[in-house]
Coordinates of C-alpha atoms and ligand atoms in Angstrom, one line a residue:
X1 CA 220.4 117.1 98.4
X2 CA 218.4 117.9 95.3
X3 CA 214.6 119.5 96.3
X4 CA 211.8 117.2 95.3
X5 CA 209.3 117.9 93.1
X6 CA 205.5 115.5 93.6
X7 CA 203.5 116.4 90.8
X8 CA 200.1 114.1 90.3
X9 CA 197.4 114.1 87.2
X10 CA 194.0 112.5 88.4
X11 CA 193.1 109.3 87.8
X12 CA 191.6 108.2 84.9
X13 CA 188.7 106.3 85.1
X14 CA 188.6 103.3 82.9
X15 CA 185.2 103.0 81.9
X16 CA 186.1 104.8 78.5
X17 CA 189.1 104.8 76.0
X18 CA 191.7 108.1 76.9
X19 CA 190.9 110.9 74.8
X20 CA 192.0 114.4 74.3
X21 CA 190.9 115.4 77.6
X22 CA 193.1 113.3 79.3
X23 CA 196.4 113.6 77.4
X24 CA 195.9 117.2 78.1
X25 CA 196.8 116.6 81.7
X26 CA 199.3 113.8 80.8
X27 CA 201.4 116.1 78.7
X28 CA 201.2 119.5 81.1
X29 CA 202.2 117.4 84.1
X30 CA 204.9 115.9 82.0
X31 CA 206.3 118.9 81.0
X32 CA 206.7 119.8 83.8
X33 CA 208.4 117.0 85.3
X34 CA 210.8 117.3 82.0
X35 CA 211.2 120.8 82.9
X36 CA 211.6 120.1 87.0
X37 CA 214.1 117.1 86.1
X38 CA 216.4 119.7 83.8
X39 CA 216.4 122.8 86.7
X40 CA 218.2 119.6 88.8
X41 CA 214.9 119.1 90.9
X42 CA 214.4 115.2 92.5
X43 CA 210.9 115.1 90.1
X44 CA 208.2 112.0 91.0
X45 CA 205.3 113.1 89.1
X46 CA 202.3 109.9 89.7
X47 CA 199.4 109.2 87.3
X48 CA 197.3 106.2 87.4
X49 CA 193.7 104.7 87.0
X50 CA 190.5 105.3 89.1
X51 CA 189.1 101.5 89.0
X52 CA 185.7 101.1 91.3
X53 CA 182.3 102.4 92.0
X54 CA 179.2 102.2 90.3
X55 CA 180.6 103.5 86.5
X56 CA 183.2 101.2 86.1
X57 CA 180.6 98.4 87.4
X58 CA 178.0 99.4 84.8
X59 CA 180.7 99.5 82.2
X60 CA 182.2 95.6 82.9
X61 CA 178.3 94.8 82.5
X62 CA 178.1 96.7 79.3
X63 CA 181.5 94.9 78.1
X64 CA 179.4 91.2 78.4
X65 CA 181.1 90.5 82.1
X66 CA 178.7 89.2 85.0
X67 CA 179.2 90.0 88.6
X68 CA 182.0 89.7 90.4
X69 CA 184.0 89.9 86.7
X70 CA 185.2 93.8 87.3
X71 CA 188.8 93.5 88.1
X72 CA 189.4 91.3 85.0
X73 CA 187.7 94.1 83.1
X74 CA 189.6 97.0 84.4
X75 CA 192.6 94.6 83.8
X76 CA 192.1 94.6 80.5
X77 CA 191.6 98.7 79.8
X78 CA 194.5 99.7 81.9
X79 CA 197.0 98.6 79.3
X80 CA 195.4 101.3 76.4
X81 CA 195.9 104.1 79.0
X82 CA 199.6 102.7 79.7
X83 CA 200.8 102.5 75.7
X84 CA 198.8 105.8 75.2
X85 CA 201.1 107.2 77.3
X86 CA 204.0 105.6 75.9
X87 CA 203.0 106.7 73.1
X88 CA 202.8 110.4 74.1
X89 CA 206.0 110.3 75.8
X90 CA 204.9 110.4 79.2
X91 CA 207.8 109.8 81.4
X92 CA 205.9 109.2 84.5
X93 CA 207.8 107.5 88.0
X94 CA 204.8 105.6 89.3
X95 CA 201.3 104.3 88.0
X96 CA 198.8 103.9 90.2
X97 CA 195.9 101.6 90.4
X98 CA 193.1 101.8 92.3
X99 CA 192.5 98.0 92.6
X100 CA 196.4 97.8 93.9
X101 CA 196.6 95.9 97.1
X102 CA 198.5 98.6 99.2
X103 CA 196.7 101.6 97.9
X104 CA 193.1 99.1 99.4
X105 CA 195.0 98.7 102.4
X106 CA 195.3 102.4 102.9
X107 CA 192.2 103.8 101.9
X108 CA 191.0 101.1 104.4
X109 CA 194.1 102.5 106.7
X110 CA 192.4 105.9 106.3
X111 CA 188.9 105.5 107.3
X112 CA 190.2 103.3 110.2
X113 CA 191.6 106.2 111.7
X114 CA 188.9 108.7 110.7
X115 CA 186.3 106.5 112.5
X116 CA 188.6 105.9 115.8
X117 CA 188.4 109.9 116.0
X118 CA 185.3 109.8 115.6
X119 CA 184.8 112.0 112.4
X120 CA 183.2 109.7 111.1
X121 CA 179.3 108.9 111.2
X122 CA 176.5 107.1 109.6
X123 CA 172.8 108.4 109.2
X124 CA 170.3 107.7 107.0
X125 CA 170.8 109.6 103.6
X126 CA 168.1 111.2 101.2
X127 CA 169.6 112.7 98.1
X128 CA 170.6 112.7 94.6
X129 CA 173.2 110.7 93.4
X130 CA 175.1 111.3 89.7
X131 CA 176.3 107.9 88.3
X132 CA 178.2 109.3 85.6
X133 CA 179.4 112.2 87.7
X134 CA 180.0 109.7 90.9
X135 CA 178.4 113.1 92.4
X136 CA 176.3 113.7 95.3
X137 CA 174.0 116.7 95.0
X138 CA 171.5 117.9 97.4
X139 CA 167.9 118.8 97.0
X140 CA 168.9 122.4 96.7
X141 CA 172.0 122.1 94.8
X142 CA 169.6 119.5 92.3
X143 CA 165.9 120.5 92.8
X144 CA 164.9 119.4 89.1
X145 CA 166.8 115.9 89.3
X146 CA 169.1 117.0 86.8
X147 CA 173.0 117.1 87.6
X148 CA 174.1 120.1 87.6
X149 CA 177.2 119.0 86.1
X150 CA 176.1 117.0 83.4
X151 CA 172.8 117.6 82.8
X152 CA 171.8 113.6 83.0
X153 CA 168.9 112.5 85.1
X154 CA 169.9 112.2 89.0
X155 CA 169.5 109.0 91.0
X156 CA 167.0 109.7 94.2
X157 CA 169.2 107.7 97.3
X158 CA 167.2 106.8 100.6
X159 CA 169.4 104.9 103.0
X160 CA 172.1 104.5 105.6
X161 CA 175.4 105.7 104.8
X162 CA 179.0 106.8 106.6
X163 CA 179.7 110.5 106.3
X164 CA 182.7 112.6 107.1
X165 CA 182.2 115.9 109.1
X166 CA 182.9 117.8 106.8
X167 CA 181.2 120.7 107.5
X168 CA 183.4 120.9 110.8
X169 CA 186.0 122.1 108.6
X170 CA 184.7 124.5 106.3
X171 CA 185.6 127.8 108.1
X172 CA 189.4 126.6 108.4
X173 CA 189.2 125.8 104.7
X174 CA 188.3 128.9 103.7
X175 CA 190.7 130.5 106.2
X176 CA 193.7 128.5 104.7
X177 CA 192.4 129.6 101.0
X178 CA 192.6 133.3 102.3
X179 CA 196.0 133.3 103.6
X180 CA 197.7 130.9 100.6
X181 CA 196.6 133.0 97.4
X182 CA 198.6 131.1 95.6
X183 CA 197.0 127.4 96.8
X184 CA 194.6 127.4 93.8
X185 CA 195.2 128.6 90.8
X186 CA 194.5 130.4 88.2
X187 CA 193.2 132.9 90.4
X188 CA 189.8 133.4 89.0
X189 CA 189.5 129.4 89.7
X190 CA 190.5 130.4 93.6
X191 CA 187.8 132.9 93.9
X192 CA 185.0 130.2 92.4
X193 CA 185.9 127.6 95.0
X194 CA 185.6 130.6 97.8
X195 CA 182.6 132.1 96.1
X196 CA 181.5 128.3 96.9
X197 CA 182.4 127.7 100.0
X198 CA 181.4 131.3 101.3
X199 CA 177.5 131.2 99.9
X200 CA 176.8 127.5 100.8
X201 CA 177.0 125.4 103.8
X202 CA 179.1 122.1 103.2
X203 CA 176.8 118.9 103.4
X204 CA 178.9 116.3 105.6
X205 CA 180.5 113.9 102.8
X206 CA 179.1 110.8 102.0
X207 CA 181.6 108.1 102.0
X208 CA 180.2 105.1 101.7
X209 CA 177.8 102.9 99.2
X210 CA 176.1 100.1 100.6
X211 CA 176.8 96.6 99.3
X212 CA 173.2 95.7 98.7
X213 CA 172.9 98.8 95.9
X214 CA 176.9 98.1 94.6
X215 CA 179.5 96.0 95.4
X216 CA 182.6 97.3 93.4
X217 CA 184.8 99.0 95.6
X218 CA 186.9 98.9 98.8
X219 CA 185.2 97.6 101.9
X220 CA 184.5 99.5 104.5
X221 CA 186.6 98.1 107.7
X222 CA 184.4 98.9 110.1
X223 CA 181.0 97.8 108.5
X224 CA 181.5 95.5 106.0
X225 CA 178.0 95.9 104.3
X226 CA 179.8 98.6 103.0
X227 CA 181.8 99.6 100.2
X228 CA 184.1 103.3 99.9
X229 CA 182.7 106.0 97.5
X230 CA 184.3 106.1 94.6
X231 CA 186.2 109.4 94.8
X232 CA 187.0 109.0 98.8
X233 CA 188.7 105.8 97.5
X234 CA 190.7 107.7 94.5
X235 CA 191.9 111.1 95.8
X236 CA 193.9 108.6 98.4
X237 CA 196.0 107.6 95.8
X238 CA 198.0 110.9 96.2
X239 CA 199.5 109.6 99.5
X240 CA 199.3 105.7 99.3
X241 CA 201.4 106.0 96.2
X242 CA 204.0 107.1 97.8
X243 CA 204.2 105.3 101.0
X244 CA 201.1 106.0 103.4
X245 CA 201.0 104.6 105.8
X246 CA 203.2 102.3 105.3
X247 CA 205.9 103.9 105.1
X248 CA 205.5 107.1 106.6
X249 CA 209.4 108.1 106.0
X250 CA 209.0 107.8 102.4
X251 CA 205.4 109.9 102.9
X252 CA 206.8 112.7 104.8
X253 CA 209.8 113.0 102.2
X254 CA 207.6 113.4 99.5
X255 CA 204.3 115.3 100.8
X256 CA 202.9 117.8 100.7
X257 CA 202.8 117.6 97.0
X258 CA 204.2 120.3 94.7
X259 CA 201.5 120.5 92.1
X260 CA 198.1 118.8 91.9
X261 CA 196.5 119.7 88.1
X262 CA 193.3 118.5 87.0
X263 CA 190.4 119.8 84.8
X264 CA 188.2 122.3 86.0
X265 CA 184.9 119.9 86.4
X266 CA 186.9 118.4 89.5
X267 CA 188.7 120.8 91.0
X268 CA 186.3 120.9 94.4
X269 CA 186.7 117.2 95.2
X270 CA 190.6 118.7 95.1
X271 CA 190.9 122.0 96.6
X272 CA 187.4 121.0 99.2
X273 CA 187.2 117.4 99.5
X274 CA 190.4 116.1 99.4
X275 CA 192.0 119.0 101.3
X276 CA 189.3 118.5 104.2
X277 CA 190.3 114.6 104.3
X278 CA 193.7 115.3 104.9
X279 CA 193.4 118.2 107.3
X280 CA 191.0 116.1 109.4
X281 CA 194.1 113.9 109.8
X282 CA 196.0 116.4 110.8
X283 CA 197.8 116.5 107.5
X284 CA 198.8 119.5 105.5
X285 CA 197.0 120.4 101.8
X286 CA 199.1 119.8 99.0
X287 CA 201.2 123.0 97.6
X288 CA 199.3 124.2 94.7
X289 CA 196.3 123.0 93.3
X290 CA 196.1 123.7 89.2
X291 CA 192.9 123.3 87.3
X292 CA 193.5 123.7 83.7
X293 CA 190.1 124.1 81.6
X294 CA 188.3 121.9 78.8
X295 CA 189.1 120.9 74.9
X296 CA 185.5 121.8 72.9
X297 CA 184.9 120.8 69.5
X298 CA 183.1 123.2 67.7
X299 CA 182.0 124.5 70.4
X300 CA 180.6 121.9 71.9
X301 CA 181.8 119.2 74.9
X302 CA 183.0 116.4 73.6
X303 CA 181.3 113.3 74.2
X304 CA 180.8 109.9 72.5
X305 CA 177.5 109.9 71.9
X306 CA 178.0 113.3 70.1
X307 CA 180.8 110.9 68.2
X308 CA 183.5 114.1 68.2
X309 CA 185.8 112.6 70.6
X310 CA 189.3 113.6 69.8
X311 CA 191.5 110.4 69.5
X312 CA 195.2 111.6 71.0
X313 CA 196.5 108.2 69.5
X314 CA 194.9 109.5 66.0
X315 CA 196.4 112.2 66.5
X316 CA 199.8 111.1 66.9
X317 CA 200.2 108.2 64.0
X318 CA 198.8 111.7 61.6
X319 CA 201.2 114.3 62.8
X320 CA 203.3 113.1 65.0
X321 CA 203.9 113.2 68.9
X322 CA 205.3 116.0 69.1
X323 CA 203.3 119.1 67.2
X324 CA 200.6 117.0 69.5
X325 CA 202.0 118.0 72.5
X326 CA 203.3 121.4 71.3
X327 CA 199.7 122.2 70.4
X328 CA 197.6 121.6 73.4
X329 CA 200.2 123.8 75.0
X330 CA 201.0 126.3 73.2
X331 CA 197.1 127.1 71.4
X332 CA 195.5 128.1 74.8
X333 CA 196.7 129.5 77.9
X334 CA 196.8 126.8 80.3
X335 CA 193.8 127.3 82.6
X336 CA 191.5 128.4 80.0
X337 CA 189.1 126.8 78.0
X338 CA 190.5 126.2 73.8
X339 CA 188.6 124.6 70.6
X340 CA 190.5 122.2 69.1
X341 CA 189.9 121.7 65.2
X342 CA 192.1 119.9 62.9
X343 CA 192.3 123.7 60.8
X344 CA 194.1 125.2 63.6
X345 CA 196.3 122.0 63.9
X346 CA 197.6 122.4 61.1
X347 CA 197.5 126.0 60.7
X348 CA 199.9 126.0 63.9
X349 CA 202.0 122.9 62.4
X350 CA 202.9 124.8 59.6
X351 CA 203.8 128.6 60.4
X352 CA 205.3 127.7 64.0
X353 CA 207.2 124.0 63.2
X354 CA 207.4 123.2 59.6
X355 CA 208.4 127.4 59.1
X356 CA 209.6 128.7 62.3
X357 CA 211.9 126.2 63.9
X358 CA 212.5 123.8 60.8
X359 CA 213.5 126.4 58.8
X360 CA 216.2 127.8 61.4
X361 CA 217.4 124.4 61.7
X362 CA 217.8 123.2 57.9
X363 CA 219.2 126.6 56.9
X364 CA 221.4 127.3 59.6
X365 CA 222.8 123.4 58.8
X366 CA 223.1 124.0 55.2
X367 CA 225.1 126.6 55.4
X368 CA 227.1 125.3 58.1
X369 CA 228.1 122.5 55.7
X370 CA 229.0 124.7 52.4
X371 CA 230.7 127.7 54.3
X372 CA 232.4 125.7 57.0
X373 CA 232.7 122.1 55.8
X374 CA 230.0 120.9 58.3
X375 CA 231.6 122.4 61.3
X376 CA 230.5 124.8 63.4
X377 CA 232.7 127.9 63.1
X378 CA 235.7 129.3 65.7
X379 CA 234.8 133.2 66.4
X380 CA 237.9 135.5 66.8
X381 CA 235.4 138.4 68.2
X382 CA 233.0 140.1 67.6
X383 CA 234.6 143.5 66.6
X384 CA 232.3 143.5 63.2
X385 CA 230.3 145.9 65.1
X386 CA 227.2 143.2 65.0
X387 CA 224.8 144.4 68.0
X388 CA 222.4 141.4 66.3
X389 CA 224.7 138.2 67.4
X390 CA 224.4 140.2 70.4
X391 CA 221.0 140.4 70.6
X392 CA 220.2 137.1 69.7
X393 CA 222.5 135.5 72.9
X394 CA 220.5 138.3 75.0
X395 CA 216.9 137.1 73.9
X396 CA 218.2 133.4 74.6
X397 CA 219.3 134.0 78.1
X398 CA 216.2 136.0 78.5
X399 CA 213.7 132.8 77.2
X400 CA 215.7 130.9 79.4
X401 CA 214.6 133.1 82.6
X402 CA 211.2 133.6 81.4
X403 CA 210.9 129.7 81.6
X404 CA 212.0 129.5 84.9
X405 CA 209.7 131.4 86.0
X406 CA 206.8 130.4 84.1
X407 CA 207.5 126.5 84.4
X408 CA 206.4 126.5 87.7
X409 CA 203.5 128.4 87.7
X410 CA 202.5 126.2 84.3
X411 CA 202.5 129.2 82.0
X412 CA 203.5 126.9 79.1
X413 CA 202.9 129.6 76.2
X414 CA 204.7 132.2 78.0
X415 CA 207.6 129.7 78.1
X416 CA 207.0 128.9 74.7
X417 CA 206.7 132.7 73.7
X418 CA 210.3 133.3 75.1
X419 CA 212.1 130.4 72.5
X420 CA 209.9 131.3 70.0
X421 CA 210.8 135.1 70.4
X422 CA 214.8 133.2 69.9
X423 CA 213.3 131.5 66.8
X424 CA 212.5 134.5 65.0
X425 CA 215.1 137.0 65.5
X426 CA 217.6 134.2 64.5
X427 CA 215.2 133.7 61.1
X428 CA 215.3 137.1 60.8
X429 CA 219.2 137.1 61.6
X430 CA 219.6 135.1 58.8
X431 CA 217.5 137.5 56.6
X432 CA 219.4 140.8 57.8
X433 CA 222.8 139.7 57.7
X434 CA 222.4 137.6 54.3
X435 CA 225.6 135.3 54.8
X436 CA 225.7 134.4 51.0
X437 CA 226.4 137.9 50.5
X438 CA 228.7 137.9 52.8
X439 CA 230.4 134.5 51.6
X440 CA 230.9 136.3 48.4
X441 CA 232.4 139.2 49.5
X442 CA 234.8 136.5 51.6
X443 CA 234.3 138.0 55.0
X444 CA 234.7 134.7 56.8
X445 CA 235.0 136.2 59.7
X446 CA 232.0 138.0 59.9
X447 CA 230.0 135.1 58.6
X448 CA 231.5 132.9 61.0
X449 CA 229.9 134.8 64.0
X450 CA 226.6 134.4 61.8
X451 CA 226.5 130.6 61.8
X452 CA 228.1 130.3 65.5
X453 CA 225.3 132.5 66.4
X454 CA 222.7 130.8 64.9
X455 CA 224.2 127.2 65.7
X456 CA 224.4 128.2 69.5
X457 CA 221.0 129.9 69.6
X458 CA 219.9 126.6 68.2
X459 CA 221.7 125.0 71.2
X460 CA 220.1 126.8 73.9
X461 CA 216.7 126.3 71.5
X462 CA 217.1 122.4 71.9
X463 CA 217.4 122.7 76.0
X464 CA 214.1 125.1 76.5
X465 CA 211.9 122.9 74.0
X466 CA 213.2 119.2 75.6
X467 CA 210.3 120.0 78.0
X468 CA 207.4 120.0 75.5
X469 CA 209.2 118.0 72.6
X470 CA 211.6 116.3 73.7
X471 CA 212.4 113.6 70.3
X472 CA 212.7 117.2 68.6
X473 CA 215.0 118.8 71.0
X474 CA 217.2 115.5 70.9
X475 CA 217.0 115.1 66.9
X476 CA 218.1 119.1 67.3
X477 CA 221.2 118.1 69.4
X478 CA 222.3 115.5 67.6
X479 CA 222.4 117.3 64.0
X480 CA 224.5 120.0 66.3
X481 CA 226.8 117.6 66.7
X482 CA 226.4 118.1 70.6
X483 CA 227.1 114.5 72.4
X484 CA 224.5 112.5 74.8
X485 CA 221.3 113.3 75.0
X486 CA 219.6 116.4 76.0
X487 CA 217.9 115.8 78.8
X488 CA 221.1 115.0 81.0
X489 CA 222.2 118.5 80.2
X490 CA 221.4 120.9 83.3
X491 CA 218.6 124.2 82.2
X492 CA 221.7 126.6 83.6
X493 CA 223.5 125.4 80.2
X494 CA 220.3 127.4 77.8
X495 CA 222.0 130.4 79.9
X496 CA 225.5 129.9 79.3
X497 CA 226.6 131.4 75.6
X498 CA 229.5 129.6 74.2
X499 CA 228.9 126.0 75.2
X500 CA 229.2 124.4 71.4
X501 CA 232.5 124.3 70.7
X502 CA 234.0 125.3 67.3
X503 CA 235.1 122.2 65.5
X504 CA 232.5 120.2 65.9
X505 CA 230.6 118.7 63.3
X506 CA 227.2 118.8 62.6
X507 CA 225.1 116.5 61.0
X508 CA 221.9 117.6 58.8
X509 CA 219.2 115.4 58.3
X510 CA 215.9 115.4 56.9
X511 CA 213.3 118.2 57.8
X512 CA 212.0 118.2 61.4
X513 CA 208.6 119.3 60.2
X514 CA 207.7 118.6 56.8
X515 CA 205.0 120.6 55.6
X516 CA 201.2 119.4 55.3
X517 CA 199.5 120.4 52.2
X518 CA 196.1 120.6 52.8
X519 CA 193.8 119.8 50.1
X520 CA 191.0 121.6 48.6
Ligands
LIG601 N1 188.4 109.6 88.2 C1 188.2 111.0 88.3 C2 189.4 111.7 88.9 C3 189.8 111.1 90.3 S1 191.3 111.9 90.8 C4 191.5 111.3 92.4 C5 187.9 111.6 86.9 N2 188.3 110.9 85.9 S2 188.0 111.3 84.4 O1 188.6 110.3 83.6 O2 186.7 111.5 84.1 O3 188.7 112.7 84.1 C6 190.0 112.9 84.2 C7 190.5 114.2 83.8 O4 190.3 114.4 82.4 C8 189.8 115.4 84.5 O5 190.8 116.2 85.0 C9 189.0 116.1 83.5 O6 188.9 117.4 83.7 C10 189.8 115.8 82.2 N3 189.0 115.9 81.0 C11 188.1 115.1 80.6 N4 187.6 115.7 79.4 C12 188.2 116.8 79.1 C13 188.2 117.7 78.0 N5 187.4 117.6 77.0 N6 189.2 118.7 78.0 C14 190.1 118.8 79.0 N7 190.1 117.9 80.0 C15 189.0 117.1 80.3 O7 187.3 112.7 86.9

């Protein structure tokens, strides 16, 4: 049986339209699953919406809906987040909702047993609440009354709340850290959240809003003056979406999750809150927890009152899905903070797509057609003393392994480093070999080990970038002439050299990438 893969992105909250920020985590994660699905792994990867607390309240307000009108507000957001991610080719299993009846009944489900343990409590709370954040902060932690987060004034709280003992647990936690290095990453993200836990004491959670001060979210079974904070309520989604408690079978064939990624603002509700919740059921932590960092814009967060929100949908109907996608992986290191401006866009658009790839492509076709009728050559052998056709099916075996490895560790531009390493020794192939030079002197043989070179690099070129663009890697196989689509072909076949077979015909079309001309 094939290994599973669980990948998750957080859940958006749907107070806002999805911008950069989010597709960022949309297209990692689903590259990955692309990538998971190809190495023959059984891949669910969840998404999905985070629908209550006090934001998403304030929001339905601002929209012109009353009380008790929420749920036909987040009704009618959830369906931009769903064709955004259509539209980004986000091949996603499952969607979550917050508001879905069986992830209610097991956040519900969850604090039941939590409170028959007893590790749950209520006391009367003084502290300082973040609305935008949904963050508590103590007086220490927030002496000023600003979030430390966001900077926005804090909310001072005085009343009766549930909390989990979470400070029972903090010594295991940062035992578990310790002995699974590779739990959090990157690593300078593991040693923050240590740095954290080891200099403060964990506050006991608060997990509960009372009705009287807000009334949108999950009641509390127990107490129902009560409603579930916000993010207790969310991070839950990772096991009710796929079958707790419910079906515990399904749960337990699918936990602990491979890969949790989310930005770097909430990677300690991951790696400490969420991980506490669980082990204080006596579940394990997920895998690997990734936090990738933030998109600035000239160098500044983005936000809509600053009005330099980057729209991914924009984005797309401009340029194109794919050099979308490509972009935000390949312009920073994944983990790292990047700047995203239009400039480098393009900049990147032309020299590594329009030049790099669409080039190989369109030449490599063209001369496929008027040396070889459109077919891609039969090679006798290569006795012509060529160490570079050589070469060339060395550095795509090599890109091939390099993937492997970094694909699972979500070192996209390493991954993409190795293809692109492919790209240009076959460009430069081209240059060093100069097959019209050789068509003239009528060595076919010699040029027919050019072009099957180049077609087959090509090949294997198509398999490694299905992950990140997959409409490019198919329109790729199909002017190969290679049959089906490309994402039923197994990752092994980038390492096999040979697998086009001579005779078959190959189709050009129009340029992959055409070229933006910027104007002055
Ligand atoms: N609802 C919570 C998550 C609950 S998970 C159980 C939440 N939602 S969010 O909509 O505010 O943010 C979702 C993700 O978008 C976070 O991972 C956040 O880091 C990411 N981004 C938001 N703005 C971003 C950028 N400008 N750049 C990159 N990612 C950022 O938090």
């Amino acid at each position: 049986m094939a290994k599973k893969y669980y990948i998750t992105t957080p859940l958006y909250y749907v107070n806002a339209k999805p911008h950069i920020g989010h597709s960022y985590t949309q297209i990692a994660c689903d590259s990955v699953a692309r990538f998971m699905r190809q190495a023959g792994r059984e891949v669910f990867f969840m998404t999905g919406t985070d629908e209550h607390g006090e934001k998403i309240e304030q929001a339905a307000i601002a929209a012109g809906l009353g009380a008790g009108e929420e749920q036909k507000f987040v009704d009618s957001i959830v369906p931009d987040f769903k064709a955004l991610w259509m539209k980004l080719n986000i091949k996603y299993d499952h969607f979550i909702r917050t508001t879905d009846a069986y992830h209610v009944k097991a956040v519900q489900a969850f604090l039941e047993k939590l409170y028959r343990e007893e590790k749950i409590y209520k006391k009367n709370y003084s502290g300082w609440f973040c609305t935008p954040c949904e963050t508590f902060w103590t007086q220490t932690q927030a002496a000023d009354g600003i979030c430390p987060e966001c900077k926005r004034p804090l909310e001072k709280l005085d009343e009766a709340n549930y909390f989990l003992k979470t400070s029972e647990y903090q010594k295991w936690l940062i035992d578990y850290i310790n002995s699974n290095p590779d739990f959090i990453k990157p690593d300078f993200r593991r040693n923050e959240v240590l740095g954290f836990l080891n200099s403060e004491t964990l506050t006991d959670l608060c997990i509960t809003r009372p009705k009287s001060r807000m009334r949108w979210g999950i009641e509390v079974p127990f107490d129902k003056e009560y409603v579930t904070y916000v993010w207790f309520d969310a991070l839950i989604n990772y096991a009710s979406g796929i079958g707790y408690p419910d079906d515990m079978k399904r749960f337990a064939s699918l936990w602990p999750a491979d890969m949790q990624v989310m930005g770097k603002d909430i990677i300690r509700h991951h790696a400490i809150y969420w991980v506490i919740m669980l082990h204080a059921l006596g579940i394990e932590p997920p895998k690997a927890i990734f936090a990738h960092g933030w998109w600035v814009f000239k160098g500044e967060k983005m936000s809509k009152s600053k009005g330099n929100v980057v729209d991914p949908a924009e984005m797309v109907s401009k340029y194109g899905v794919d050099p979308y996608r490509y972009f935000l992986l390949k312009e920073v290191q994944f983990g790292m903070d990047g700047a995203f401006s239009e400039e480098a866009f393009i900049a990147r658009f032309n020299s590594d797509l329009a030049n790099d790839i669409g080039n190989l492509l369109s030449r490599t076709l063209t001369m496929a057609e008027k040396y070889f009728a459109g077919r891609a050559p039969a090679i006798a052998r290569n006795d012509f003393g060529n160490k570079k056709a050589e070469e060339i099916a060395a550095e795509a075996a090599k890109a091939a392994i390099v993937m492997e490895e970094a694909m699972p560790d979500l070192n996209f531009t390493l991954a993409l480093s190795g293809i692109w390493n492919v790209i240009s020794l076959a460009n430069k192939f081209i240059e060093d070999s100069k097959p019209w030079v050789l068509a003239k002197e009528n060595k076919q043989d010699e040029l027919a080990l050019v072009i099957y070179t180049l077609l087959e690099a090509l090949r294997t070129i198509a398999i490694g970038i299905y992950s990140f663009m997959p409409e490019t890697a198919q329109k790729i196989w199909a002017q190969l002439g290679m049959e089906g689509s490309v994402e039923s072909v197994p990752f092994s076949d980038a390492k096999t050299w040979g697998k086009l077979t001579p005779g078959t015909k190959v189709s050009k079309s129009g340029p992959l990438f055409p070229r933006i001309e910027i104007k002055k």
